[in-house]
Amino acid sequence: MEMLMERKLNIRDTKKHYSELNNAVLNGLEMVTFKGINKNAKNDEEVSHIKTPYVDFLMGFLKFNPITESGEELGGFTISLNEIDMYGEGSTIESAKEDLMNTICEYISIYLNQIDLFGKVESISKQVYMLKLIRCDGNRDKIMKEIGL
């Protein structure tokens, strides 16, 4: 119970008290694991353990705002997602959607394979939007729904 009052544990104590920590999270608390021995570590060296429905709820507030442009100079349609700096092009809206979907899926694959790099260079905003898409587990219909198309 004392562990719950601390709310922040180092990696060693997280492992030692994992069952208790997990039960606390399942009961609605956020618990934090920090790197090293300093509980005042930088925020980017902390990991939150939070109940999945809470993450689902919070992710629900994160919305994509697709922008569709057309014109002769474009030779068709472009759909842009400024939140993740991606776009798709095509001669029809459907082909632009498909191109965007292919771009997103390819980028997710690269992102996951090089997460250590992207975690350092991408903005927090883009990382959270990417997490929202990664949580779709590659399901193209879910991704389309999440991006508002």
mmCIF file of N, CA and C in Angstrom:
data_model
loop_
_atom_site.group_PDB
_atom_site.id
_atom_site.type_symbol
_atom_site.label_atom_id
_atom_site.label_comp_id
_atom_site.label_asym_id
_atom_site.label_seq_id
_atom_site.Cartn_x
_atom_site.Cartn_y
_atom_site.Cartn_z
ATOM 1 N N MET A 1 0.820 -1.194 0.000
ATOM 2 C CA MET A 1 0.000 0.000 0.000
ATOM 3 C C MET A 1 0.862 1.255 0.000
ATOM 4 N N GLU A 2 2.000 1.199 0.668
ATOM 5 C CA GLU A 2 2.915 2.347 0.686
ATOM 6 C C GLU A 2 3.371 2.683 -0.730
ATOM 7 N N MET A 3 3.547 1.649 -1.539
ATOM 8 C CA MET A 3 3.955 1.846 -2.928
ATOM 9 C C MET A 3 2.965 2.750 -3.663
ATOM 10 N N LEU A 4 1.685 2.592 -3.374
ATOM 11 C CA LEU A 4 0.663 3.383 -4.050
ATOM 12 C C LEU A 4 0.762 4.862 -3.695
ATOM 13 N N MET A 5 1.246 5.167 -2.511
ATOM 14 C CA MET A 5 1.401 6.562 -2.098
ATOM 15 C C MET A 5 2.549 7.221 -2.852
ATOM 16 N N GLU A 6 3.542 6.436 -3.215
ATOM 17 C CA GLU A 6 4.689 6.968 -3.956
ATOM 18 C C GLU A 6 4.290 7.308 -5.387
ATOM 19 N N ARG A 7 3.552 6.449 -6.019
ATOM 20 C CA ARG A 7 3.086 6.574 -7.402
ATOM 21 C C ARG A 7 4.190 6.479 -8.434
ATOM 22 N N LYS A 8 5.432 6.764 -8.056
ATOM 23 C CA LYS A 8 6.569 6.649 -8.971
ATOM 24 C C LYS A 8 7.543 5.623 -8.417
ATOM 25 N N LEU A 9 7.892 4.664 -9.270
ATOM 26 C CA LEU A 9 8.817 3.607 -8.869
ATOM 27 C C LEU A 9 9.942 3.503 -9.880
ATOM 28 N N ASN A 10 11.118 3.133 -9.403
ATOM 29 C CA ASN A 10 12.193 2.864 -10.354
ATOM 30 C C ASN A 10 11.945 1.491 -10.982
ATOM 31 N N ILE A 11 12.740 1.153 -11.960
ATOM 32 C CA ILE A 11 12.532 -0.099 -12.705
ATOM 33 C C ILE A 11 12.606 -1.309 -11.784
ATOM 34 N N ARG A 12 13.586 -1.317 -10.878
ATOM 35 C CA ARG A 12 13.755 -2.455 -9.966
ATOM 36 C C ARG A 12 12.501 -2.650 -9.114
ATOM 37 N N ASP A 13 11.989 -1.555 -8.530
ATOM 38 C CA ASP A 13 10.805 -1.668 -7.676
ATOM 39 C C ASP A 13 9.546 -1.983 -8.484
ATOM 40 N N THR A 14 9.489 -1.506 -9.717
ATOM 41 C CA THR A 14 8.361 -1.854 -10.589
ATOM 42 C C THR A 14 8.318 -3.365 -10.798
ATOM 43 N N LYS A 15 9.477 -3.952 -11.095
ATOM 44 C CA LYS A 15 9.537 -5.413 -11.277
ATOM 45 C C LYS A 15 9.151 -6.138 -9.991
ATOM 46 N N LYS A 16 9.671 -5.656 -8.885
ATOM 47 C CA LYS A 16 9.452 -6.292 -7.580
ATOM 48 C C LYS A 16 7.971 -6.257 -7.182
ATOM 49 N N HIS A 17 7.293 -5.166 -7.498
ATOM 50 C CA HIS A 17 5.901 -4.975 -7.075
ATOM 51 C C HIS A 17 4.936 -4.975 -8.259
ATOM 52 N N TYR A 18 5.304 -5.662 -9.332
ATOM 53 C CA TYR A 18 4.503 -5.542 -10.548
ATOM 54 C C TYR A 18 3.037 -5.939 -10.361
ATOM 55 N N SER A 19 2.770 -7.018 -9.675
ATOM 56 C CA SER A 19 1.371 -7.451 -9.491
ATOM 57 C C SER A 19 0.567 -6.394 -8.755
ATOM 58 N N GLU A 20 1.149 -5.830 -7.703
ATOM 59 C CA GLU A 20 0.469 -4.780 -6.939
ATOM 60 C C GLU A 20 0.278 -3.528 -7.803
ATOM 61 N N LEU A 21 1.311 -3.179 -8.556
ATOM 62 C CA LEU A 21 1.241 -2.022 -9.456
ATOM 63 C C LEU A 21 0.141 -2.239 -10.493
ATOM 64 N N ASN A 22 0.120 -3.411 -11.097
ATOM 65 C CA ASN A 22 -0.873 -3.720 -12.123
ATOM 66 C C ASN A 22 -2.290 -3.653 -11.555
ATOM 67 N N ASN A 23 -2.488 -4.178 -10.359
ATOM 68 C CA ASN A 23 -3.816 -4.111 -9.733
ATOM 69 C C ASN A 23 -4.224 -2.670 -9.454
ATOM 70 N N ALA A 24 -3.275 -1.844 -9.021
ATOM 71 C CA ALA A 24 -3.570 -0.427 -8.767
ATOM 72 C C ALA A 24 -4.005 0.260 -10.059
ATOM 73 N N VAL A 25 -3.322 -0.050 -11.150
ATOM 74 C CA VAL A 25 -3.671 0.535 -12.449
ATOM 75 C C VAL A 25 -5.052 0.051 -12.887
ATOM 76 N N LEU A 26 -5.309 -1.232 -12.740
ATOM 77 C CA LEU A 26 -6.619 -1.773 -13.109
ATOM 78 C C LEU A 26 -7.743 -1.155 -12.282
ATOM 79 N N ASN A 27 -7.402 -0.674 -11.091
ATOM 80 C CA ASN A 27 -8.388 -0.011 -10.233
ATOM 81 C C ASN A 27 -8.497 1.482 -10.510
ATOM 82 N N GLY A 28 -7.716 1.987 -11.473
ATOM 83 C CA GLY A 28 -7.887 3.370 -11.896
ATOM 84 C C GLY A 28 -6.761 4.332 -11.598
ATOM 85 N N LEU A 29 -5.674 3.874 -10.981
ATOM 86 C CA LEU A 29 -4.550 4.769 -10.715
ATOM 87 C C LEU A 29 -3.572 4.768 -11.877
ATOM 88 N N GLU A 30 -2.874 5.867 -12.037
ATOM 89 C CA GLU A 30 -1.736 5.909 -12.956
ATOM 90 C C GLU A 30 -0.494 5.680 -12.109
ATOM 91 N N MET A 31 0.326 4.752 -12.522
ATOM 92 C CA MET A 31 1.605 4.503 -11.858
ATOM 93 C C MET A 31 2.705 4.835 -12.862
ATOM 94 N N VAL A 32 3.851 5.270 -12.353
ATOM 95 C CA VAL A 32 4.939 5.719 -13.213
ATOM 96 C C VAL A 32 6.206 4.958 -12.866
ATOM 97 N N THR A 33 6.878 4.472 -13.898
ATOM 98 C CA THR A 33 8.206 3.879 -13.739
ATOM 99 C C THR A 33 9.204 4.873 -14.293
ATOM 100 N N PHE A 34 10.243 5.152 -13.508
ATOM 101 C CA PHE A 34 11.271 6.074 -13.979
ATOM 102 C C PHE A 34 12.588 5.344 -14.145
ATOM 103 N N LYS A 35 13.381 5.867 -15.041
ATOM 104 C CA LYS A 35 14.679 5.281 -15.357
ATOM 105 C C LYS A 35 15.685 5.726 -14.300
ATOM 106 N N GLY A 36 16.512 4.801 -13.879
ATOM 107 C CA GLY A 36 17.562 5.151 -12.926
ATOM 108 C C GLY A 36 17.071 5.136 -11.494
ATOM 109 N N ILE A 37 17.744 5.907 -10.660
ATOM 110 C CA ILE A 37 17.408 5.916 -9.238
ATOM 111 C C ILE A 37 16.807 7.242 -8.788
ATOM 112 N N ASN A 38 16.695 8.194 -9.702
ATOM 113 C CA ASN A 38 16.234 9.532 -9.366
ATOM 114 C C ASN A 38 14.764 9.696 -9.734
ATOM 115 N N LYS A 39 13.892 9.769 -8.738
ATOM 116 C CA LYS A 39 12.467 9.904 -9.063
ATOM 117 C C LYS A 39 12.120 11.284 -9.590
ATOM 118 N N ASN A 40 13.079 12.179 -9.639
ATOM 119 C CA ASN A 40 12.880 13.485 -10.260
ATOM 120 C C ASN A 40 13.494 13.512 -11.658
ATOM 121 N N ALA A 41 13.584 12.342 -12.275
ATOM 122 C CA ALA A 41 14.165 12.217 -13.618
ATOM 123 C C ALA A 41 13.356 13.031 -14.617
ATOM 124 N N LYS A 42 13.979 13.306 -15.748
ATOM 125 C CA LYS A 42 13.276 14.020 -16.814
ATOM 126 C C LYS A 42 12.044 13.222 -17.231
ATOM 127 N N ASN A 43 11.000 13.941 -17.633
ATOM 128 C CA ASN A 43 9.755 13.285 -18.032
ATOM 129 C C ASN A 43 9.951 12.284 -19.153
ATOM 130 N N ASP A 44 10.910 12.539 -20.056
ATOM 131 C CA ASP A 44 11.079 11.611 -21.173
ATOM 132 C C ASP A 44 11.754 10.313 -20.739
ATOM 133 N N GLU A 45 12.095 10.222 -19.466
ATOM 134 C CA GLU A 45 12.657 8.986 -18.936
ATOM 135 C C GLU A 45 11.668 8.306 -18.000
ATOM 136 N N GLU A 46 10.403 8.660 -18.135
ATOM 137 C CA GLU A 46 9.345 8.057 -17.338
ATOM 138 C C GLU A 46 8.360 7.329 -18.253
ATOM 139 N N VAL A 47 7.759 6.280 -17.700
ATOM 140 C CA VAL A 47 6.744 5.514 -18.422
ATOM 141 C C VAL A 47 5.508 5.436 -17.539
ATOM 142 N N SER A 48 4.365 5.799 -18.100
ATOM 143 C CA SER A 48 3.105 5.695 -17.362
ATOM 144 C C SER A 48 2.468 4.340 -17.604
ATOM 145 N N HIS A 49 1.953 3.783 -16.537
ATOM 146 C CA HIS A 49 1.135 2.577 -16.621
ATOM 147 C C HIS A 49 -0.283 3.082 -16.370
ATOM 148 N N ILE A 50 -1.132 2.928 -17.368
ATOM 149 C CA ILE A 50 -2.481 3.483 -17.279
ATOM 150 C C ILE A 50 -3.464 2.485 -17.885
ATOM 151 N N LYS A 51 -4.632 2.439 -17.331
ATOM 152 C CA LYS A 51 -5.675 1.525 -17.783
ATOM 153 C C LYS A 51 -6.009 1.800 -19.253
ATOM 154 N N THR A 52 -6.061 0.766 -20.065
ATOM 155 C CA THR A 52 -6.280 0.907 -21.501
ATOM 156 C C THR A 52 -7.555 1.684 -21.851
ATOM 157 N N PRO A 53 -8.688 1.455 -21.179
ATOM 158 C CA PRO A 53 -9.866 2.267 -21.519
ATOM 159 C C PRO A 53 -9.639 3.772 -21.307
ATOM 160 N N TYR A 54 -8.762 4.132 -20.376
ATOM 161 C CA TYR A 54 -8.446 5.551 -20.178
ATOM 162 C C TYR A 54 -7.692 6.091 -21.389
ATOM 163 N N VAL A 55 -6.752 5.298 -21.898
ATOM 164 C CA VAL A 55 -6.009 5.712 -23.091
ATOM 165 C C VAL A 55 -6.973 5.814 -24.274
ATOM 166 N N ASP A 56 -7.865 4.832 -24.408
ATOM 167 C CA ASP A 56 -8.864 4.866 -25.485
ATOM 168 C C ASP A 56 -9.688 6.152 -25.403
ATOM 169 N N PHE A 57 -10.128 6.494 -24.204
ATOM 170 C CA PHE A 57 -10.931 7.698 -23.987
ATOM 171 C C PHE A 57 -10.152 8.943 -24.397
ATOM 172 N N LEU A 58 -8.916 9.051 -23.944
ATOM 173 C CA LEU A 58 -8.090 10.220 -24.268
ATOM 174 C C LEU A 58 -7.783 10.297 -25.760
ATOM 175 N N MET A 59 -7.502 9.155 -26.379
ATOM 176 C CA MET A 59 -7.222 9.138 -27.817
ATOM 177 C C MET A 59 -8.439 9.588 -28.621
ATOM 178 N N GLY A 60 -9.632 9.407 -28.053
ATOM 179 C CA GLY A 60 -10.852 9.832 -28.730
ATOM 180 C C GLY A 60 -10.916 11.335 -28.969
ATOM 181 N N PHE A 61 -10.186 12.103 -28.178
ATOM 182 C CA PHE A 61 -10.154 13.558 -28.354
ATOM 183 C C PHE A 61 -9.177 13.991 -29.438
ATOM 184 N N LEU A 62 -8.349 13.082 -29.873
ATOM 185 C CA LEU A 62 -7.321 13.372 -30.871
ATOM 186 C C LEU A 62 -7.916 13.126 -32.255
ATOM 187 N N LYS A 63 -8.152 14.179 -32.989
ATOM 188 C CA LYS A 63 -8.817 14.072 -34.290
ATOM 189 C C LYS A 63 -7.891 14.492 -35.427
ATOM 190 N N PHE A 64 -7.982 13.763 -36.522
ATOM 191 C CA PHE A 64 -7.306 14.139 -37.759
ATOM 192 C C PHE A 64 -8.235 15.059 -38.544
ATOM 193 N N ASN A 65 -7.665 15.984 -39.266
ATOM 194 C CA ASN A 65 -8.438 16.899 -40.103
ATOM 195 C C ASN A 65 -7.924 16.814 -41.538
ATOM 196 N N PRO A 66 -8.404 15.813 -42.293
ATOM 197 C CA PRO A 66 -7.918 15.663 -43.667
ATOM 198 C C PRO A 66 -8.308 16.856 -44.538
ATOM 199 N N ILE A 67 -7.383 17.256 -45.379
ATOM 200 C CA ILE A 67 -7.615 18.366 -46.309
ATOM 201 C C ILE A 67 -7.571 17.798 -47.720
ATOM 202 N N THR A 68 -8.661 17.963 -48.462
ATOM 203 C CA THR A 68 -8.728 17.480 -49.839
ATOM 204 C C THR A 68 -8.643 18.674 -50.775
ATOM 205 N N GLU A 69 -7.713 18.586 -51.713
ATOM 206 C CA GLU A 69 -7.545 19.642 -52.715
ATOM 207 C C GLU A 69 -7.661 19.018 -54.093
ATOM 208 N N SER A 70 -8.213 19.794 -55.014
ATOM 209 C CA SER A 70 -8.296 19.327 -56.398
ATOM 210 C C SER A 70 -8.007 20.495 -57.314
ATOM 211 N N GLY A 71 -7.680 20.164 -58.540
ATOM 212 C CA GLY A 71 -7.435 21.218 -59.510
ATOM 213 C C GLY A 71 -6.680 20.696 -60.705
ATOM 214 N N GLU A 72 -6.781 21.436 -61.774
ATOM 215 C CA GLU A 72 -6.083 21.033 -62.998
ATOM 216 C C GLU A 72 -4.578 21.052 -62.809
ATOM 217 N N GLU A 73 -4.084 22.052 -62.059
ATOM 218 C CA GLU A 73 -2.636 22.132 -61.853
ATOM 219 C C GLU A 73 -2.111 20.950 -61.041
ATOM 220 N N LEU A 74 -2.984 20.343 -60.232
ATOM 221 C CA LEU A 74 -2.587 19.171 -59.457
ATOM 222 C C LEU A 74 -2.739 17.888 -60.273
ATOM 223 N N GLY A 75 -3.521 17.940 -61.317
ATOM 224 C CA GLY A 75 -3.747 16.745 -62.127
ATOM 225 C C GLY A 75 -4.608 15.719 -61.420
ATOM 226 N N GLY A 76 -5.415 16.131 -60.496
ATOM 227 C CA GLY A 76 -6.269 15.210 -59.760
ATOM 228 C C GLY A 76 -6.519 15.716 -58.354
ATOM 229 N N PHE A 77 -6.371 14.827 -57.391
ATOM 230 C CA PHE A 77 -6.696 15.147 -56.004
ATOM 231 C C PHE A 77 -5.506 14.869 -55.092
ATOM 232 N N THR A 78 -5.408 15.672 -54.052
ATOM 233 C CA THR A 78 -4.423 15.462 -52.992
ATOM 234 C C THR A 78 -5.165 15.504 -51.665
ATOM 235 N N ILE A 79 -4.929 14.506 -50.834
ATOM 236 C CA ILE A 79 -5.488 14.488 -49.479
ATOM 237 C C ILE A 79 -4.310 14.562 -48.517
ATOM 238 N N SER A 80 -4.322 15.585 -47.671
ATOM 239 C CA SER A 80 -3.215 15.815 -46.743
ATOM 240 C C SER A 80 -3.654 15.612 -45.301
ATOM 241 N N LEU A 81 -2.728 15.073 -44.512
ATOM 242 C CA LEU A 81 -2.905 14.985 -43.062
ATOM 243 C C LEU A 81 -1.756 15.764 -42.435
ATOM 244 N N ASN A 82 -2.008 17.015 -42.105
ATOM 245 C CA ASN A 82 -0.956 17.861 -41.549
ATOM 246 C C ASN A 82 -0.469 17.365 -40.191
ATOM 247 N N GLU A 83 -1.330 16.646 -39.469
ATOM 248 C CA GLU A 83 -0.965 16.146 -38.145
ATOM 249 C C GLU A 83 0.240 15.212 -38.196
ATOM 250 N N ILE A 84 0.384 14.492 -39.312
ATOM 251 C CA ILE A 84 1.508 13.554 -39.441
ATOM 252 C C ILE A 84 2.344 13.827 -40.692
ATOM 253 N N ASP A 85 2.128 14.976 -41.308
ATOM 254 C CA ASP A 85 2.912 15.394 -42.478
ATOM 255 C C ASP A 85 2.890 14.359 -43.599
ATOM 256 N N MET A 86 1.711 13.873 -43.945
ATOM 257 C CA MET A 86 1.579 12.889 -45.020
ATOM 258 C C MET A 86 0.466 13.299 -45.964
ATOM 259 N N TYR A 87 0.576 12.799 -47.187
ATOM 260 C CA TYR A 87 -0.456 13.084 -48.180
ATOM 261 C C TYR A 87 -0.547 11.923 -49.157
ATOM 262 N N GLY A 88 -1.673 11.884 -49.861
ATOM 263 C CA GLY A 88 -1.876 10.923 -50.928
ATOM 264 C C GLY A 88 -2.388 11.651 -52.152
ATOM 265 N N GLU A 89 -2.001 11.172 -53.322
ATOM 266 C CA GLU A 89 -2.416 11.803 -54.579
ATOM 267 C C GLU A 89 -3.053 10.766 -55.485
ATOM 268 N N GLY A 90 -3.961 11.244 -56.327
ATOM 269 C CA GLY A 90 -4.572 10.357 -57.298
ATOM 270 C C GLY A 90 -5.451 11.114 -58.264
ATOM 271 N N SER A 91 -5.790 10.445 -59.347
ATOM 272 C CA SER A 91 -6.647 11.077 -60.354
ATOM 273 C C SER A 91 -8.097 11.169 -59.876
ATOM 274 N N THR A 92 -8.448 10.342 -58.881
ATOM 275 C CA THR A 92 -9.774 10.401 -58.255
ATOM 276 C C THR A 92 -9.584 10.520 -56.743
ATOM 277 N N ILE A 93 -10.653 10.880 -56.062
ATOM 278 C CA ILE A 93 -10.567 10.947 -54.596
ATOM 279 C C ILE A 93 -10.254 9.566 -54.029
ATOM 280 N N GLU A 94 -10.875 8.535 -54.580
ATOM 281 C CA GLU A 94 -10.632 7.171 -54.090
ATOM 282 C C GLU A 94 -9.171 6.762 -54.274
ATOM 283 N N SER A 95 -8.589 7.097 -55.419
ATOM 284 C CA SER A 95 -7.180 6.729 -55.634
ATOM 285 C C SER A 95 -6.260 7.557 -54.738
ATOM 286 N N ALA A 96 -6.645 8.795 -54.422
ATOM 287 C CA ALA A 96 -5.859 9.612 -53.487
ATOM 288 C C ALA A 96 -5.938 9.027 -52.076
ATOM 289 N N LYS A 97 -7.124 8.539 -51.689
ATOM 290 C CA LYS A 97 -7.280 7.876 -50.384
ATOM 291 C C LYS A 97 -6.409 6.630 -50.311
ATOM 292 N N GLU A 98 -6.431 5.840 -51.369
ATOM 293 C CA GLU A 98 -5.635 4.606 -51.404
ATOM 294 C C GLU A 98 -4.147 4.920 -51.336
ATOM 295 N N ASP A 99 -3.716 5.953 -52.052
ATOM 296 C CA ASP A 99 -2.311 6.359 -52.015
ATOM 297 C C ASP A 99 -1.928 6.815 -50.607
ATOM 298 N N LEU A 100 -2.801 7.590 -49.965
ATOM 299 C CA LEU A 100 -2.547 8.035 -48.593
ATOM 300 C C LEU A 100 -2.471 6.840 -47.654
ATOM 301 N N MET A 101 -3.383 5.897 -47.806
ATOM 302 C CA MET A 101 -3.387 4.707 -46.956
ATOM 303 C C MET A 101 -2.097 3.913 -47.120
ATOM 304 N N ASN A 102 -1.651 3.743 -48.363
ATOM 305 C CA ASN A 102 -0.394 3.030 -48.608
ATOM 306 C C ASN A 102 0.782 3.760 -47.971
ATOM 307 N N THR A 103 0.779 5.090 -48.072
ATOM 308 C CA THR A 103 1.842 5.894 -47.467
ATOM 309 C C THR A 103 1.847 5.719 -45.953
ATOM 310 N N ILE A 104 0.666 5.779 -45.343
ATOM 311 C CA ILE A 104 0.560 5.624 -43.888
ATOM 312 C C ILE A 104 1.048 4.251 -43.454
ATOM 313 N N CYS A 105 0.587 3.200 -44.116
ATOM 314 C CA CYS A 105 0.975 1.833 -43.738
ATOM 315 C C CYS A 105 2.476 1.615 -43.893
ATOM 316 N N GLU A 106 3.037 2.129 -44.971
ATOM 317 C CA GLU A 106 4.481 2.012 -45.183
ATOM 318 C C GLU A 106 5.240 2.773 -44.098
ATOM 319 N N TYR A 107 4.762 3.965 -43.771
ATOM 320 C CA TYR A 107 5.433 4.773 -42.757
ATOM 321 C C TYR A 107 5.341 4.113 -41.380
ATOM 322 N N ILE A 108 4.194 3.531 -41.048
ATOM 323 C CA ILE A 108 4.048 2.832 -39.767
ATOM 324 C C ILE A 108 5.079 1.725 -39.660
ATOM 325 N N SER A 109 5.263 0.972 -40.729
ATOM 326 C CA SER A 109 6.245 -0.112 -40.731
ATOM 327 C C SER A 109 7.655 0.420 -40.472
ATOM 328 N N ILE A 110 8.023 1.478 -41.168
ATOM 329 C CA ILE A 110 9.343 2.089 -40.975
ATOM 330 C C ILE A 110 9.447 2.655 -39.564
ATOM 331 N N TYR A 111 8.398 3.314 -39.119
ATOM 332 C CA TYR A 111 8.357 3.937 -37.794
ATOM 333 C C TYR A 111 8.595 2.893 -36.703
ATOM 334 N N LEU A 112 7.904 1.768 -36.794
ATOM 335 C CA LEU A 112 8.051 0.718 -35.783
ATOM 336 C C LEU A 112 9.443 0.092 -35.807
ATOM 337 N N ASN A 113 9.998 -0.068 -36.998
ATOM 338 C CA ASN A 113 11.335 -0.656 -37.109
ATOM 339 C C ASN A 113 12.434 0.281 -36.640
ATOM 340 N N GLN A 114 12.151 1.577 -36.624
ATOM 341 C CA GLN A 114 13.160 2.553 -36.207
ATOM 342 C C GLN A 114 12.619 3.458 -35.099
ATOM 343 N N ILE A 115 11.844 2.871 -34.191
ATOM 344 C CA ILE A 115 11.191 3.652 -33.143
ATOM 345 C C ILE A 115 12.191 4.408 -32.278
ATOM 346 N N ASP A 116 13.372 3.850 -32.077
ATOM 347 C CA ASP A 116 14.373 4.541 -31.263
ATOM 348 C C ASP A 116 14.780 5.867 -31.904
ATOM 349 N N LEU A 117 14.835 5.920 -33.216
ATOM 350 C CA LEU A 117 15.162 7.158 -33.923
ATOM 351 C C LEU A 117 13.976 8.122 -33.905
ATOM 352 N N PHE A 118 12.806 7.634 -34.307
ATOM 353 C CA PHE A 118 11.635 8.504 -34.397
ATOM 354 C C PHE A 118 11.232 9.057 -33.030
ATOM 355 N N GLY A 119 11.450 8.279 -31.975
ATOM 356 C CA GLY A 119 11.144 8.745 -30.630
ATOM 357 C C GLY A 119 11.977 9.944 -30.218
ATOM 358 N N LYS A 120 13.098 10.130 -30.883
ATOM 359 C CA LYS A 120 13.990 11.249 -30.560
ATOM 360 C C LYS A 120 13.780 12.456 -31.461
ATOM 361 N N VAL A 121 13.374 12.233 -32.713
ATOM 362 C CA VAL A 121 13.339 13.341 -33.675
ATOM 363 C C VAL A 121 11.939 13.879 -33.977
ATOM 364 N N GLU A 122 10.910 13.091 -33.753
ATOM 365 C CA GLU A 122 9.553 13.552 -34.056
ATOM 366 C C GLU A 122 8.977 14.335 -32.879
ATOM 367 N N SER A 123 8.094 15.267 -33.181
ATOM 368 C CA SER A 123 7.435 16.038 -32.125
ATOM 369 C C SER A 123 6.541 15.115 -31.303
ATOM 370 N N ILE A 124 6.273 15.522 -30.085
ATOM 371 C CA ILE A 124 5.362 14.750 -29.231
ATOM 372 C C ILE A 124 4.007 14.622 -29.920
ATOM 373 N N SER A 125 3.546 15.690 -30.534
ATOM 374 C CA SER A 125 2.258 15.675 -31.217
ATOM 375 C C SER A 125 2.223 14.593 -32.293
ATOM 376 N N LYS A 126 3.238 14.552 -33.137
ATOM 377 C CA LYS A 126 3.267 13.553 -34.206
ATOM 378 C C LYS A 126 3.385 12.149 -33.625
ATOM 379 N N GLN A 127 4.158 11.985 -32.563
ATOM 380 C CA GLN A 127 4.295 10.666 -31.943
ATOM 381 C C GLN A 127 2.953 10.163 -31.417
ATOM 382 N N VAL A 128 2.161 11.055 -30.835
ATOM 383 C CA VAL A 128 0.864 10.647 -30.295
ATOM 384 C C VAL A 128 -0.111 10.313 -31.425
ATOM 385 N N TYR A 129 -0.110 11.114 -32.492
ATOM 386 C CA TYR A 129 -0.951 10.786 -33.644
ATOM 387 C C TYR A 129 -0.528 9.451 -34.257
ATOM 388 N N MET A 130 0.770 9.204 -34.317
ATOM 389 C CA MET A 130 1.247 7.922 -34.845
ATOM 390 C C MET A 130 0.807 6.775 -33.940
ATOM 391 N N LEU A 131 0.868 6.977 -32.630
ATOM 392 C CA LEU A 131 0.412 5.948 -31.700
ATOM 393 C C LEU A 131 -1.060 5.620 -31.946
ATOM 394 N N LYS A 132 -1.850 6.646 -32.207
ATOM 395 C CA LYS A 132 -3.275 6.417 -32.496
ATOM 396 C C LYS A 132 -3.432 5.501 -33.710
ATOM 397 N N LEU A 133 -2.625 5.720 -34.738
ATOM 398 C CA LEU A 133 -2.696 4.878 -35.940
ATOM 399 C C LEU A 133 -2.115 3.491 -35.693
ATOM 400 N N ILE A 134 -1.035 3.404 -34.952
ATOM 401 C CA ILE A 134 -0.420 2.110 -34.635
ATOM 402 C C ILE A 134 -1.397 1.235 -33.861
ATOM 403 N N ARG A 135 -2.210 1.848 -33.020
ATOM 404 C CA ARG A 135 -3.181 1.100 -32.225
ATOM 405 C C ARG A 135 -4.264 0.456 -33.097
ATOM 406 N N CYS A 136 -4.318 0.806 -34.375
ATOM 407 C CA CYS A 136 -5.263 0.172 -35.313
ATOM 408 C C CYS A 136 -4.764 -1.198 -35.765
ATOM 409 N N ASP A 137 -3.545 -1.564 -35.384
ATOM 410 C CA ASP A 137 -2.967 -2.883 -35.682
ATOM 411 C C ASP A 137 -2.987 -3.243 -37.163
ATOM 412 N N GLY A 138 -2.761 -2.252 -38.018
ATOM 413 C CA GLY A 138 -2.671 -2.510 -39.452
ATOM 414 C C GLY A 138 -4.006 -2.669 -40.158
ATOM 415 N N ASN A 139 -5.108 -2.545 -39.435
ATOM 416 C CA ASN A 139 -6.434 -2.681 -40.037
ATOM 417 C C ASN A 139 -6.748 -1.413 -40.834
ATOM 418 N N ARG A 140 -6.747 -1.536 -42.151
ATOM 419 C CA ARG A 140 -6.915 -0.378 -43.029
ATOM 420 C C ARG A 140 -8.267 0.320 -42.825
ATOM 421 N N ASP A 141 -9.317 -0.439 -42.557
ATOM 422 C CA ASP A 141 -10.628 0.171 -42.314
ATOM 423 C C ASP A 141 -10.601 1.027 -41.045
ATOM 424 N N LYS A 142 -9.945 0.512 -40.003
ATOM 425 C CA LYS A 142 -9.834 1.284 -38.759
ATOM 426 C C LYS A 142 -9.001 2.541 -38.976
ATOM 427 N N ILE A 143 -7.918 2.415 -39.724
ATOM 428 C CA ILE A 143 -7.074 3.583 -40.000
ATOM 429 C C ILE A 143 -7.876 4.627 -40.767
ATOM 430 N N MET A 144 -8.611 4.195 -41.792
ATOM 431 C CA MET A 144 -9.441 5.122 -42.574
ATOM 432 C C MET A 144 -10.436 5.849 -41.668
ATOM 433 N N LYS A 145 -11.045 5.105 -40.765
ATOM 434 C CA LYS A 145 -12.004 5.716 -39.840
ATOM 435 C C LYS A 145 -11.291 6.732 -38.946
ATOM 436 N N GLU A 146 -10.121 6.365 -38.426
ATOM 437 C CA GLU A 146 -9.387 7.264 -37.526
ATOM 438 C C GLU A 146 -8.952 8.550 -38.216
ATOM 439 N N ILE A 147 -8.601 8.457 -39.494
ATOM 440 C CA ILE A 147 -8.140 9.666 -40.192
ATOM 441 C C ILE A 147 -9.300 10.462 -40.788
ATOM 442 N N GLY A 148 -10.522 9.982 -40.565
ATOM 443 C CA GLY A 148 -11.703 10.734 -40.984
ATOM 444 C C GLY A 148 -12.058 10.604 -42.449
ATOM 445 N N LEU A 149 -11.696 9.472 -43.056
ATOM 446 C CA LEU A 149 -12.015 9.279 -44.484
ATOM 447 C C LEU A 149 -12.951 8.104 -44.683
#
